[in-house]
Amino acid sequence: MKKNRGQLLEDFSEALLSSVSGFVVRYKRTRARTQNESKAENEYDLIIHNTSSLFPEFGNYVLVECKDWKNRVSYPQIAKFLHTIHARACKTGILVAMKNITHQKYNLTLHRAYDQDGIAVIVLDEGDITNVLSGVINLSSLLRQKYERIKFG
């Protein structure tokens, strides 16, 4: 069966994020249902178990959402991802959005999520991935920089 672009990005993200010491992908393309619903309540592209001593502030689990869209990711998808992170009592999410997010004001939404709920959403885009693959920066350093930018502004 031929994989679509989204599945290829999920596979790539799994390999990339697994390269971080202590990041263990536990689940991939998982759907969770509530007891009273037949429809999936949440869908997870990747769930990482964080055993890394480098990122204890990320919490035990990191949710990953992958978007290989032709356009930037917009507010409804960002809000849904924030809701999912919050509902699962996670502290960190990674949004792999090849075209980034639509508007600078959504960055403020992500900052507010940290200020109000302690939730950090790290956005990795095509430029970030190119920099990691070309050796301009290693992934752990990039994740640290982006996390600190969210935390400290």
PDB file of C-alpha atoms in Angstrom:
ATOM      1  CA  MET A   1       0.000   0.000   0.000  1.00  0.00           C
ATOM      2  CA  LYS A   2       1.379   3.370  -1.033  1.00  0.00           C
ATOM      3  CA  LYS A   3       1.795   5.861   1.791  1.00  0.00           C
ATOM      4  CA  ASN A   4       0.484   9.404   1.463  1.00  0.00           C
ATOM      5  CA  ARG A   5       2.561  12.493   2.254  1.00  0.00           C
ATOM      6  CA  GLY A   6       1.123  12.733   5.767  1.00  0.00           C
ATOM      7  CA  GLN A   7       2.110   9.160   6.603  1.00  0.00           C
ATOM      8  CA  LEU A   8       5.576   9.732   5.177  1.00  0.00           C
ATOM      9  CA  LEU A   9       5.965  12.831   7.376  1.00  0.00           C
ATOM     10  CA  GLU A  10       4.839  10.811  10.411  1.00  0.00           C
ATOM     11  CA  ASP A  11       7.410   8.111   9.606  1.00  0.00           C
ATOM     12  CA  PHE A  12      10.110  10.748   9.105  1.00  0.00           C
ATOM     13  CA  SER A  13       9.136  12.556  12.337  1.00  0.00           C
ATOM     14  CA  GLU A  14       9.300   9.272  14.230  1.00  0.00           C
ATOM     15  CA  ALA A  15      12.841   8.652  12.990  1.00  0.00           C
ATOM     16  CA  LEU A  16      13.918  12.256  13.597  1.00  0.00           C
ATOM     17  CA  LEU A  17      12.481  12.567  17.112  1.00  0.00           C
ATOM     18  CA  SER A  18      13.700   9.083  18.079  1.00  0.00           C
ATOM     19  CA  SER A  19      17.221  10.411  17.506  1.00  0.00           C
ATOM     20  CA  VAL A  20      16.864  12.506  20.681  1.00  0.00           C
ATOM     21  CA  SER A  21      18.343  10.581  23.581  1.00  0.00           C
ATOM     22  CA  GLY A  22      15.496   9.453  25.841  1.00  0.00           C
ATOM     23  CA  PHE A  23      12.665  10.017  23.336  1.00  0.00           C
ATOM     24  CA  VAL A  24      10.889   6.700  22.772  1.00  0.00           C
ATOM     25  CA  VAL A  25       7.963   6.575  20.362  1.00  0.00           C
ATOM     26  CA  ARG A  26       5.336   4.518  22.174  1.00  0.00           C
ATOM     27  CA  TYR A  27       2.379   4.898  19.831  1.00  0.00           C
ATOM     28  CA  LYS A  28       1.923   5.896  16.228  1.00  0.00           C
ATOM     29  CA  ARG A  29      -1.312   6.804  14.414  1.00  0.00           C
ATOM     30  CA  THR A  30      -3.390   6.052  17.482  1.00  0.00           C
ATOM     31  CA  ARG A  31      -7.050   6.850  18.055  1.00  0.00           C
ATOM     32  CA  ALA A  32      -8.506   7.109  21.547  1.00  0.00           C
ATOM     33  CA  ARG A  33     -12.208   6.714  22.308  1.00  0.00           C
ATOM     34  CA  THR A  34     -14.157   7.583  25.375  1.00  0.00           C
ATOM     35  CA  GLN A  35     -16.180   4.799  26.982  1.00  0.00           C
ATOM     36  CA  ASN A  36     -19.495   6.202  25.760  1.00  0.00           C
ATOM     37  CA  GLU A  37     -18.475   7.070  22.220  1.00  0.00           C
ATOM     38  CA  SER A  38     -17.990   4.917  19.186  1.00  0.00           C
ATOM     39  CA  LYS A  39     -16.214   7.719  17.328  1.00  0.00           C
ATOM     40  CA  ALA A  40     -12.558   8.494  18.014  1.00  0.00           C
ATOM     41  CA  GLU A  41     -12.258  11.421  20.396  1.00  0.00           C
ATOM     42  CA  ASN A  42      -8.573  12.084  19.825  1.00  0.00           C
ATOM     43  CA  GLU A  43      -6.146  11.023  17.183  1.00  0.00           C
ATOM     44  CA  TYR A  44      -2.422  11.021  17.820  1.00  0.00           C
ATOM     45  CA  ASP A  45       0.209  10.959  15.109  1.00  0.00           C
ATOM     46  CA  LEU A  46       2.932  10.073  17.628  1.00  0.00           C
ATOM     47  CA  ILE A  47       3.128   9.707  21.388  1.00  0.00           C
ATOM     48  CA  ILE A  48       6.653   9.967  22.756  1.00  0.00           C
ATOM     49  CA  HIS A  49       7.612   8.634  26.168  1.00  0.00           C
ATOM     50  CA  ASN A  50      10.166  11.123  27.454  1.00  0.00           C
ATOM     51  CA  THR A  51      12.845   9.465  29.577  1.00  0.00           C
ATOM     52  CA  SER A  52      15.421  12.105  28.636  1.00  0.00           C
ATOM     53  CA  SER A  53      17.426  13.803  31.352  1.00  0.00           C
ATOM     54  CA  LEU A  54      17.838  16.688  28.868  1.00  0.00           C
ATOM     55  CA  PHE A  55      14.135  17.575  28.858  1.00  0.00           C
ATOM     56  CA  PRO A  56      12.509  16.737  32.213  1.00  0.00           C
ATOM     57  CA  GLU A  57      10.301  19.844  31.910  1.00  0.00           C
ATOM     58  CA  PHE A  58       8.662  18.312  28.813  1.00  0.00           C
ATOM     59  CA  GLY A  59       6.853  15.842  31.086  1.00  0.00           C
ATOM     60  CA  ASN A  60       6.585  12.074  30.769  1.00  0.00           C
ATOM     61  CA  TYR A  61       4.747  12.133  27.443  1.00  0.00           C
ATOM     62  CA  VAL A  62       5.003  14.406  24.411  1.00  0.00           C
ATOM     63  CA  LEU A  63       2.232  14.435  21.809  1.00  0.00           C
ATOM     64  CA  VAL A  64       3.268  14.987  18.196  1.00  0.00           C
ATOM     65  CA  GLU A  65       1.041  16.276  15.403  1.00  0.00           C
ATOM     66  CA  CYS A  66       2.323  16.200  11.796  1.00  0.00           C
ATOM     67  CA  LYS A  67       0.943  18.459   9.067  1.00  0.00           C
ATOM     68  CA  ASP A  68       2.395  18.257   5.569  1.00  0.00           C
ATOM     69  CA  TRP A  69      -0.109  20.614   4.041  1.00  0.00           C
ATOM     70  CA  LYS A  70       0.323  22.923   1.069  1.00  0.00           C
ATOM     71  CA  ASN A  71      -0.776  25.811   3.298  1.00  0.00           C
ATOM     72  CA  ARG A  72       0.148  26.874   6.787  1.00  0.00           C
ATOM     73  CA  VAL A  73      -1.623  25.332   9.785  1.00  0.00           C
ATOM     74  CA  SER A  74      -4.445  27.607  10.969  1.00  0.00           C
ATOM     75  CA  TYR A  75      -6.003  28.414  14.303  1.00  0.00           C
ATOM     76  CA  PRO A  76      -8.641  25.616  14.499  1.00  0.00           C
ATOM     77  CA  GLN A  77      -5.951  22.942  14.196  1.00  0.00           C
ATOM     78  CA  ILE A  78      -3.714  24.700  16.712  1.00  0.00           C
ATOM     79  CA  ALA A  79      -6.628  25.009  19.158  1.00  0.00           C
ATOM     80  CA  LYS A  80      -7.548  21.342  18.700  1.00  0.00           C
ATOM     81  CA  PHE A  81      -3.951  20.269  19.351  1.00  0.00           C
ATOM     82  CA  LEU A  82      -3.767  22.454  22.481  1.00  0.00           C
ATOM     83  CA  HIS A  83      -7.043  20.946  23.690  1.00  0.00           C
ATOM     84  CA  THR A  84      -5.740  17.417  23.136  1.00  0.00           C
ATOM     85  CA  ILE A  85      -2.516  18.137  25.032  1.00  0.00           C
ATOM     86  CA  HIS A  86      -4.491  19.668  27.904  1.00  0.00           C
ATOM     87  CA  ALA A  87      -7.090  16.865  27.979  1.00  0.00           C
ATOM     88  CA  ARG A  88      -4.346  14.237  28.234  1.00  0.00           C
ATOM     89  CA  ALA A  89      -2.541  16.174  31.008  1.00  0.00           C
ATOM     90  CA  CYS A  90       0.627  16.477  28.972  1.00  0.00           C
ATOM     91  CA  LYS A  91       3.042  19.375  29.285  1.00  0.00           C
ATOM     92  CA  THR A  92       4.487  19.452  25.780  1.00  0.00           C
ATOM     93  CA  GLY A  93       3.447  18.969  22.184  1.00  0.00           C
ATOM     94  CA  ILE A  94       5.473  19.105  19.010  1.00  0.00           C
ATOM     95  CA  LEU A  95       3.726  20.359  15.884  1.00  0.00           C
ATOM     96  CA  VAL A  96       5.631  19.354  12.753  1.00  0.00           C
ATOM     97  CA  ALA A  97       4.124  21.807  10.267  1.00  0.00           C
ATOM     98  CA  MET A  98       6.126  21.931   7.068  1.00  0.00           C
ATOM     99  CA  LYS A  99       4.665  25.323   6.096  1.00  0.00           C
ATOM    100  CA  ASN A 100       4.601  26.601   9.718  1.00  0.00           C
ATOM    101  CA  ILE A 101       1.488  28.275  11.178  1.00  0.00           C
ATOM    102  CA  THR A 102      -0.715  30.923   9.598  1.00  0.00           C
ATOM    103  CA  HIS A 103      -0.239  34.069  11.608  1.00  0.00           C
ATOM    104  CA  GLN A 104       2.007  35.579  14.241  1.00  0.00           C
ATOM    105  CA  LYS A 105      -0.978  36.070  16.578  1.00  0.00           C
ATOM    106  CA  TYR A 106      -1.239  32.291  16.896  1.00  0.00           C
ATOM    107  CA  ASN A 107       2.237  32.345  18.357  1.00  0.00           C
ATOM    108  CA  LEU A 108       0.678  34.480  21.101  1.00  0.00           C
ATOM    109  CA  THR A 109      -1.933  31.739  21.609  1.00  0.00           C
ATOM    110  CA  LEU A 110       0.884  29.273  22.092  1.00  0.00           C
ATOM    111  CA  HIS A 111       2.597  31.613  24.570  1.00  0.00           C
ATOM    112  CA  ARG A 112      -0.683  32.037  26.475  1.00  0.00           C
ATOM    113  CA  ALA A 113      -1.083  28.258  26.662  1.00  0.00           C
ATOM    114  CA  TYR A 114       2.249  28.115  28.442  1.00  0.00           C
ATOM    115  CA  ASP A 115       1.501  31.062  30.731  1.00  0.00           C
ATOM    116  CA  GLN A 116      -1.973  29.817  31.717  1.00  0.00           C
ATOM    117  CA  ASP A 117      -1.628  26.029  31.646  1.00  0.00           C
ATOM    118  CA  GLY A 118       2.087  25.281  31.491  1.00  0.00           C
ATOM    119  CA  ILE A 119       1.682  23.717  28.030  1.00  0.00           C
ATOM    120  CA  ALA A 120       4.480  24.197  25.516  1.00  0.00           C
ATOM    121  CA  VAL A 121       3.866  23.602  21.810  1.00  0.00           C
ATOM    122  CA  ILE A 122       7.065  23.536  19.818  1.00  0.00           C
ATOM    123  CA  VAL A 123       6.572  24.163  16.097  1.00  0.00           C
ATOM    124  CA  LEU A 124       9.072  22.555  13.740  1.00  0.00           C
ATOM    125  CA  ASP A 125       8.846  23.637  10.115  1.00  0.00           C
ATOM    126  CA  GLU A 126      10.642  22.774   6.893  1.00  0.00           C
ATOM    127  CA  GLY A 127      13.415  25.296   7.582  1.00  0.00           C
ATOM    128  CA  ASP A 128      14.063  23.815  11.039  1.00  0.00           C
ATOM    129  CA  ILE A 129      14.239  20.304   9.626  1.00  0.00           C
ATOM    130  CA  THR A 130      16.586  21.432   6.841  1.00  0.00           C
ATOM    131  CA  ASN A 131      18.864  23.068   9.444  1.00  0.00           C
ATOM    132  CA  VAL A 132      18.954  19.882  11.522  1.00  0.00           C
ATOM    133  CA  LEU A 133      19.606  17.615   8.534  1.00  0.00           C
ATOM    134  CA  SER A 134      22.332  19.892   7.164  1.00  0.00           C
ATOM    135  CA  GLY A 135      24.082  20.072  10.544  1.00  0.00           C
ATOM    136  CA  VAL A 136      23.481  23.776  11.187  1.00  0.00           C
ATOM    137  CA  ILE A 137      21.985  22.845  14.583  1.00  0.00           C
ATOM    138  CA  ASN A 138      21.320  19.573  16.356  1.00  0.00           C
ATOM    139  CA  LEU A 139      17.747  18.651  17.166  1.00  0.00           C
ATOM    140  CA  SER A 140      18.185  18.713  20.947  1.00  0.00           C
ATOM    141  CA  SER A 141      19.580  22.253  20.816  1.00  0.00           C
ATOM    142  CA  LEU A 142      16.771  23.369  18.514  1.00  0.00           C
ATOM    143  CA  LEU A 143      14.109  21.903  20.825  1.00  0.00           C
ATOM    144  CA  ARG A 144      15.774  23.628  23.808  1.00  0.00           C
ATOM    145  CA  GLN A 145      15.884  27.003  22.004  1.00  0.00           C
ATOM    146  CA  LYS A 146      12.257  26.802  20.928  1.00  0.00           C
ATOM    147  CA  TYR A 147      11.108  25.702  24.391  1.00  0.00           C
ATOM    148  CA  GLU A 148      12.973  28.574  26.052  1.00  0.00           C
ATOM    149  CA  ARG A 149      11.504  31.029  23.540  1.00  0.00           C
ATOM    150  CA  ILE A 150       8.027  29.893  24.581  1.00  0.00           C
ATOM    151  CA  LYS A 151       8.819  29.968  28.280  1.00  0.00           C
ATOM    152  CA  PHE A 152      10.714  33.241  28.436  1.00  0.00           C
ATOM    153  CA  GLY A 153       9.344  35.101  25.412  1.00  0.00           C
TER     154      GLY A 153
END
